[in-house]
PDB file of C-alpha atoms in Angstrom:
ATOM      1  CA  MET A   1       5.891 -19.331  42.157  1.00 51.00           C
ATOM      2  CA  PHE A   2       3.818 -17.133  39.803  1.00 50.00           C
ATOM      3  CA  SER A   3       6.535 -16.337  37.291  1.00 55.00           C
ATOM      4  CA  LYS A   4       6.012 -19.293  34.912  1.00 60.00           C
ATOM      5  CA  PRO A   5       2.259 -18.811  34.323  1.00 59.00           C
ATOM      6  CA  ARG A   6       2.706 -15.034  34.022  1.00 63.00           C
ATOM      7  CA  GLN A   7       5.603 -15.487  31.632  1.00 63.00           C
ATOM      8  CA  MET A   8       3.475 -17.847  29.531  1.00 54.00           C
ATOM      9  CA  GLN A   9       0.520 -15.444  29.542  1.00 58.00           C
ATOM     10  CA  LYS A  10       2.825 -12.629  28.479  1.00 56.00           C
ATOM     11  CA  SER A  11       4.284 -14.767  25.676  1.00 53.00           C
ATOM     12  CA  ILE A  12       0.822 -15.772  24.467  1.00 53.00           C
ATOM     13  CA  LEU A  13      -0.276 -12.132  24.470  1.00 46.00           C
ATOM     14  CA  ILE A  14       2.777 -11.035  22.477  1.00 50.00           C
ATOM     15  CA  ILE A  15       2.304 -13.841  19.944  1.00 51.00           C
ATOM     16  CA  SER A  16      -1.410 -13.027  19.622  1.00 45.00           C
ATOM     17  CA  LEU A  17      -0.695  -9.341  18.992  1.00 44.00           C
ATOM     18  CA  PHE A  18       1.946 -10.220  16.413  1.00 47.00           C
ATOM     19  CA  VAL A  19      -0.363 -12.627  14.562  1.00 43.00           C
ATOM     20  CA  SER A  20      -3.261 -10.160  14.586  1.00 41.00           C
ATOM     21  CA  SER A  21      -1.004  -7.423  13.184  1.00 42.00           C
ATOM     22  CA  LEU A  22       0.005  -9.757  10.361  1.00 43.00           C
ATOM     23  CA  ILE A  23      -3.601 -10.600   9.593  1.00 45.00           C
ATOM     24  CA  SER A  24      -4.666  -6.947   9.432  1.00 46.00           C
ATOM     25  CA  ALA A  25      -1.576  -5.747   7.560  1.00 64.00           C
ATOM     26  CA  GLN A  26      -2.274  -4.253   4.159  1.00 75.00           C
ATOM     27  CA  LYS A  27      -1.652  -6.712   1.333  1.00 93.00           C
ATOM     28  CA  TRP A  28       0.390  -4.963  -1.347  1.00 97.00           C
ATOM     29  CA  GLU A  29       0.894  -6.477  -4.757  1.00 98.00           C
ATOM     30  CA  ASN A  30       4.072  -5.629  -6.641  1.00 97.00           C
ATOM     31  CA  ASP A  31       3.187  -6.903 -10.112  1.00 97.00           C
ATOM     32  CA  TRP A  32       0.604  -5.371 -12.477  1.00 98.00           C
ATOM     33  CA  SER A  33      -0.491  -8.718 -13.952  1.00 97.00           C
ATOM     34  CA  THR A  34      -1.212 -10.172 -10.523  1.00 98.00           C
ATOM     35  CA  ALA A  35      -2.959  -7.021  -9.326  1.00 98.00           C
ATOM     36  CA  ALA A  36      -5.115  -6.785 -12.461  1.00 98.00           C
ATOM     37  CA  ALA A  37      -6.128 -10.454 -12.219  1.00 98.00           C
ATOM     38  CA  LEU A  38      -7.056 -10.074  -8.538  1.00 98.00           C
ATOM     39  CA  ALA A  39      -8.978  -6.872  -9.244  1.00 98.00           C
ATOM     40  CA  LYS A  40     -10.966  -8.567 -12.011  1.00 98.00           C
ATOM     41  CA  GLU A  41     -11.645 -11.629  -9.865  1.00 97.00           C
ATOM     42  CA  ASN A  42     -12.797  -9.493  -6.921  1.00 97.00           C
ATOM     43  CA  HIS A  43     -14.629  -6.834  -8.996  1.00 97.00           C
ATOM     44  CA  GLN A  44     -12.338  -4.122  -7.654  1.00 98.00           C
ATOM     45  CA  ASN A  45     -10.246  -1.267  -8.952  1.00 98.00           C
ATOM     46  CA  VAL A  46      -6.505  -1.018  -8.405  1.00 98.00           C
ATOM     47  CA  VAL A  47      -4.873   1.666  -6.277  1.00 98.00           C
ATOM     48  CA  LEU A  48      -1.371   2.087  -7.707  1.00 98.00           C
ATOM     49  CA  VAL A  49       1.084   3.947  -5.480  1.00 98.00           C
ATOM     50  CA  PHE A  50       4.425   5.273  -6.718  1.00 98.00           C
ATOM     51  CA  SER A  51       6.638   5.823  -3.708  1.00 98.00           C
ATOM     52  CA  GLY A  52      10.187   6.522  -2.674  1.00 98.00           C
ATOM     53  CA  SER A  53       9.983   4.676   0.619  1.00 97.00           C
ATOM     54  CA  ASP A  54      13.368   5.694   1.979  1.00 98.00           C
ATOM     55  CA  TRP A  55      13.866   9.229   0.655  1.00 98.00           C
ATOM     56  CA  CYS A  56      10.522  10.896  -0.153  1.00 98.00           C
ATOM     57  CA  ALA A  57       9.155  12.631   2.954  1.00 98.00           C
ATOM     58  CA  PRO A  58       5.562  12.970   1.639  1.00 98.00           C
ATOM     59  CA  CYS A  59       5.648   9.259   0.611  1.00 98.00           C
ATOM     60  CA  ILE A  60       6.717   8.280   4.115  1.00 98.00           C
ATOM     61  CA  LYS A  61       3.972  10.464   5.660  1.00 98.00           C
ATOM     62  CA  LEU A  62       1.362   9.003   3.310  1.00 98.00           C
ATOM     63  CA  ASP A  63       2.454   5.493   4.259  1.00 98.00           C
ATOM     64  CA  LYS A  64       2.407   6.229   7.981  1.00 97.00           C
ATOM     65  CA  ASN A  65      -0.768   8.342   8.082  1.00 98.00           C
ATOM     66  CA  ILE A  66      -2.931   6.554   5.506  1.00 98.00           C
ATOM     67  CA  TRP A  67      -1.699   3.167   4.239  1.00 98.00           C
ATOM     68  CA  GLN A  68      -0.716   1.844   7.677  1.00 97.00           C
ATOM     69  CA  SER A  69      -3.886   3.002   9.406  1.00 98.00           C
ATOM     70  CA  ALA A  70      -6.309   0.296  10.473  1.00 97.00           C
ATOM     71  CA  GLU A  71      -9.198   2.376   9.092  1.00 98.00           C
ATOM     72  CA  PHE A  72      -7.704   2.460   5.594  1.00 98.00           C
ATOM     73  CA  GLN A  73      -6.636  -1.188   5.654  1.00 98.00           C
ATOM     74  CA  ASN A  74     -10.085  -2.331   6.765  1.00 97.00           C
ATOM     75  CA  TYR A  75     -11.752  -0.404   3.964  1.00 98.00           C
ATOM     76  CA  ALA A  76      -9.210  -1.206   1.244  1.00 98.00           C
ATOM     77  CA  LYS A  77      -9.142  -4.977   1.752  1.00 96.00           C
ATOM     78  CA  ASP A  78     -12.754  -5.250   0.579  1.00 97.00           C
ATOM     79  CA  HIS A  79     -12.737  -2.494  -2.043  1.00 98.00           C
ATOM     80  CA  TRP A  80      -9.357  -2.171  -3.770  1.00 98.00           C
ATOM     81  CA  THR A  81      -6.403  -4.181  -4.934  1.00 98.00           C
ATOM     82  CA  MET A  82      -3.320  -2.345  -3.705  1.00 98.00           C
ATOM     83  CA  LEU A  83      -0.243  -2.147  -5.944  1.00 98.00           C
ATOM     84  CA  ARG A  84       3.010  -0.461  -4.957  1.00 98.00           C
ATOM     85  CA  ALA A  85       5.802   0.642  -7.266  1.00 98.00           C
ATOM     86  CA  ASP A  86       8.598   1.612  -4.905  1.00 98.00           C
ATOM     87  CA  PHE A  87      11.797   3.394  -5.913  1.00 98.00           C
ATOM     88  CA  PRO A  88      14.115   3.280  -2.890  1.00 98.00           C
ATOM     89  CA  ARG A  89      17.496   5.011  -3.183  1.00 97.00           C
ATOM     90  CA  LYS A  90      19.491   3.668  -0.237  1.00 97.00           C
ATOM     91  CA  LYS A  91      21.748   0.779  -1.107  1.00 96.00           C
ATOM     92  CA  ALA A  92      20.418  -1.324   1.787  1.00 97.00           C
ATOM     93  CA  ASN A  93      16.844  -1.034   0.463  1.00 97.00           C
ATOM     94  CA  GLN A  94      17.453  -1.862  -3.186  1.00 97.00           C
ATOM     95  CA  LEU A  95      14.897  -4.127  -4.816  1.00 98.00           C
ATOM     96  CA  PRO A  96      15.673  -7.241  -6.864  1.00 98.00           C
ATOM     97  CA  GLU A  97      16.396  -6.466 -10.524  1.00 98.00           C
ATOM     98  CA  ASP A  98      13.140  -8.022 -11.790  1.00 98.00           C
ATOM     99  CA  GLN A  99      11.135  -5.845  -9.379  1.00 98.00           C
ATOM    100  CA  LYS A 100      13.031  -2.726 -10.471  1.00 98.00           C
ATOM    101  CA  ASN A 101      12.114  -3.581 -14.069  1.00 98.00           C
ATOM    102  CA  LYS A 102       8.415  -4.093 -13.217  1.00 98.00           C
ATOM    103  CA  ASN A 103       8.341  -0.757 -11.377  1.00 98.00           C
ATOM    104  CA  ALA A 104      10.133   0.999 -14.258  1.00 98.00           C
ATOM    105  CA  GLN A 105       7.559  -0.362 -16.729  1.00 98.00           C
ATOM    106  CA  LEU A 106       4.732   0.950 -14.523  1.00 98.00           C
ATOM    107  CA  ALA A 107       6.475   4.336 -14.278  1.00 98.00           C
ATOM    108  CA  GLU A 108       6.962   4.470 -18.052  1.00 98.00           C
ATOM    109  CA  LYS A 109       3.229   3.991 -18.538  1.00 98.00           C
ATOM    110  CA  TYR A 110       1.737   5.866 -15.580  1.00 98.00           C
ATOM    111  CA  ASN A 111       4.353   8.209 -14.087  1.00 98.00           C
ATOM    112  CA  LYS A 112       6.454   9.640 -16.921  1.00 97.00           C
ATOM    113  CA  ASN A 113       7.033  12.863 -14.995  1.00 96.00           C
ATOM    114  CA  GLY A 114       8.388  11.038 -11.941  1.00 96.00           C
ATOM    115  CA  TYR A 115       6.010  12.462  -9.338  1.00 97.00           C
ATOM    116  CA  PHE A 116       6.319  11.077  -5.798  1.00 98.00           C
ATOM    117  CA  PRO A 117       4.098  10.112  -4.236  1.00 98.00           C
ATOM    118  CA  LEU A 118       1.675   9.492  -7.047  1.00 98.00           C
ATOM    119  CA  VAL A 119      -1.529   7.600  -6.291  1.00 98.00           C
ATOM    120  CA  LEU A 120      -3.650   6.369  -9.184  1.00 98.00           C
ATOM    121  CA  VAL A 121      -6.977   4.608  -9.162  1.00 98.00           C
ATOM    122  CA  LEU A 122      -7.126   2.281 -12.165  1.00 98.00           C
ATOM    123  CA  ASP A 123      -9.786  -0.037 -13.448  1.00 98.00           C
ATOM    124  CA  PRO A 124      -8.710  -3.688 -13.868  1.00 97.00           C
ATOM    125  CA  ASN A 125      -7.869  -2.959 -17.537  1.00 98.00           C
ATOM    126  CA  GLY A 126      -5.360  -0.281 -16.532  1.00 98.00           C
ATOM    127  CA  ASN A 127      -7.428   2.786 -17.419  1.00 98.00           C
ATOM    128  CA  ILE A 128      -6.823   5.762 -15.119  1.00 98.00           C
ATOM    129  CA  LEU A 129      -9.937   6.750 -13.180  1.00 98.00           C
ATOM    130  CA  GLY A 130      -8.213   9.436 -11.109  1.00 98.00           C
ATOM    131  CA  GLN A 131      -4.975  10.481  -9.500  1.00 98.00           C
ATOM    132  CA  THR A 132      -3.702  12.293  -6.442  1.00 98.00           C
ATOM    133  CA  GLY A 133      -0.694  12.449  -4.180  1.00 98.00           C
ATOM    134  CA  PHE A 134      -0.024  13.290  -0.560  1.00 98.00           C
ATOM    135  CA  LYS A 135      -2.811  15.255   1.064  1.00 97.00           C
ATOM    136  CA  ASN A 136      -2.756  16.335   4.683  1.00 96.00           C
ATOM    137  CA  ILE A 137      -6.281  15.047   5.322  1.00 98.00           C
ATOM    138  CA  SER A 138      -7.873  12.389   7.509  1.00 98.00           C
ATOM    139  CA  VAL A 139      -8.012   8.732   6.543  1.00 98.00           C
ATOM    140  CA  LYS A 140     -11.776   9.040   6.048  1.00 98.00           C
ATOM    141  CA  GLU A 141     -11.267  12.012   3.697  1.00 98.00           C
ATOM    142  CA  TYR A 142      -8.531  10.182   1.763  1.00 98.00           C
ATOM    143  CA  ILE A 143     -10.775   7.149   1.288  1.00 98.00           C
ATOM    144  CA  ALA A 144     -13.554   9.474   0.082  1.00 98.00           C
ATOM    145  CA  LEU A 145     -11.126  11.123  -2.353  1.00 98.00           C
ATOM    146  CA  LEU A 146     -10.094   7.764  -3.863  1.00 98.00           C
ATOM    147  CA  LYS A 147     -13.736   6.639  -3.999  1.00 98.00           C
ATOM    148  CA  SER A 148     -14.686   9.863  -5.828  1.00 98.00           C
ATOM    149  CA  PHE A 149     -12.515   8.769  -8.781  1.00 98.00           C
ATOM    150  CA  GLU A 150     -14.615   5.651  -9.210  1.00 97.00           C
ATOM    151  CA  GLY A 151     -17.725   7.616 -10.108  1.00 87.00           C
TER     152      GLY A 151
END
């Protein structure tokens, strides 16, 4: 007798949680031109992240501990344009050729030594304001570190 309403309530709850997670998910750009235009429009700097999402342990930790945290996402959405240049190695995770080329161009300009993870704070014109990598610090401390590059 109660199963239909409970089932519906459960379905509504699951859908609501899914939608809210999509809304709060970090918006990552994957193209410099788009990121720079958004940064200029929103009077923000760009946080450029070089990652190896399926092979680089510190990259994976940084993603899990910092980028995916609600605290970081809530701060970043109003303060930075996020740009990711990912270099996956596993065949199943390979990027489309045009994306590989975009990421290679970013690496040629900003990551010639191939450091992973490499996190750069850039102004909308592409000038480097500061750089870091994985740090075993709190989200609040990581935000403060990125903010410190902005002067």
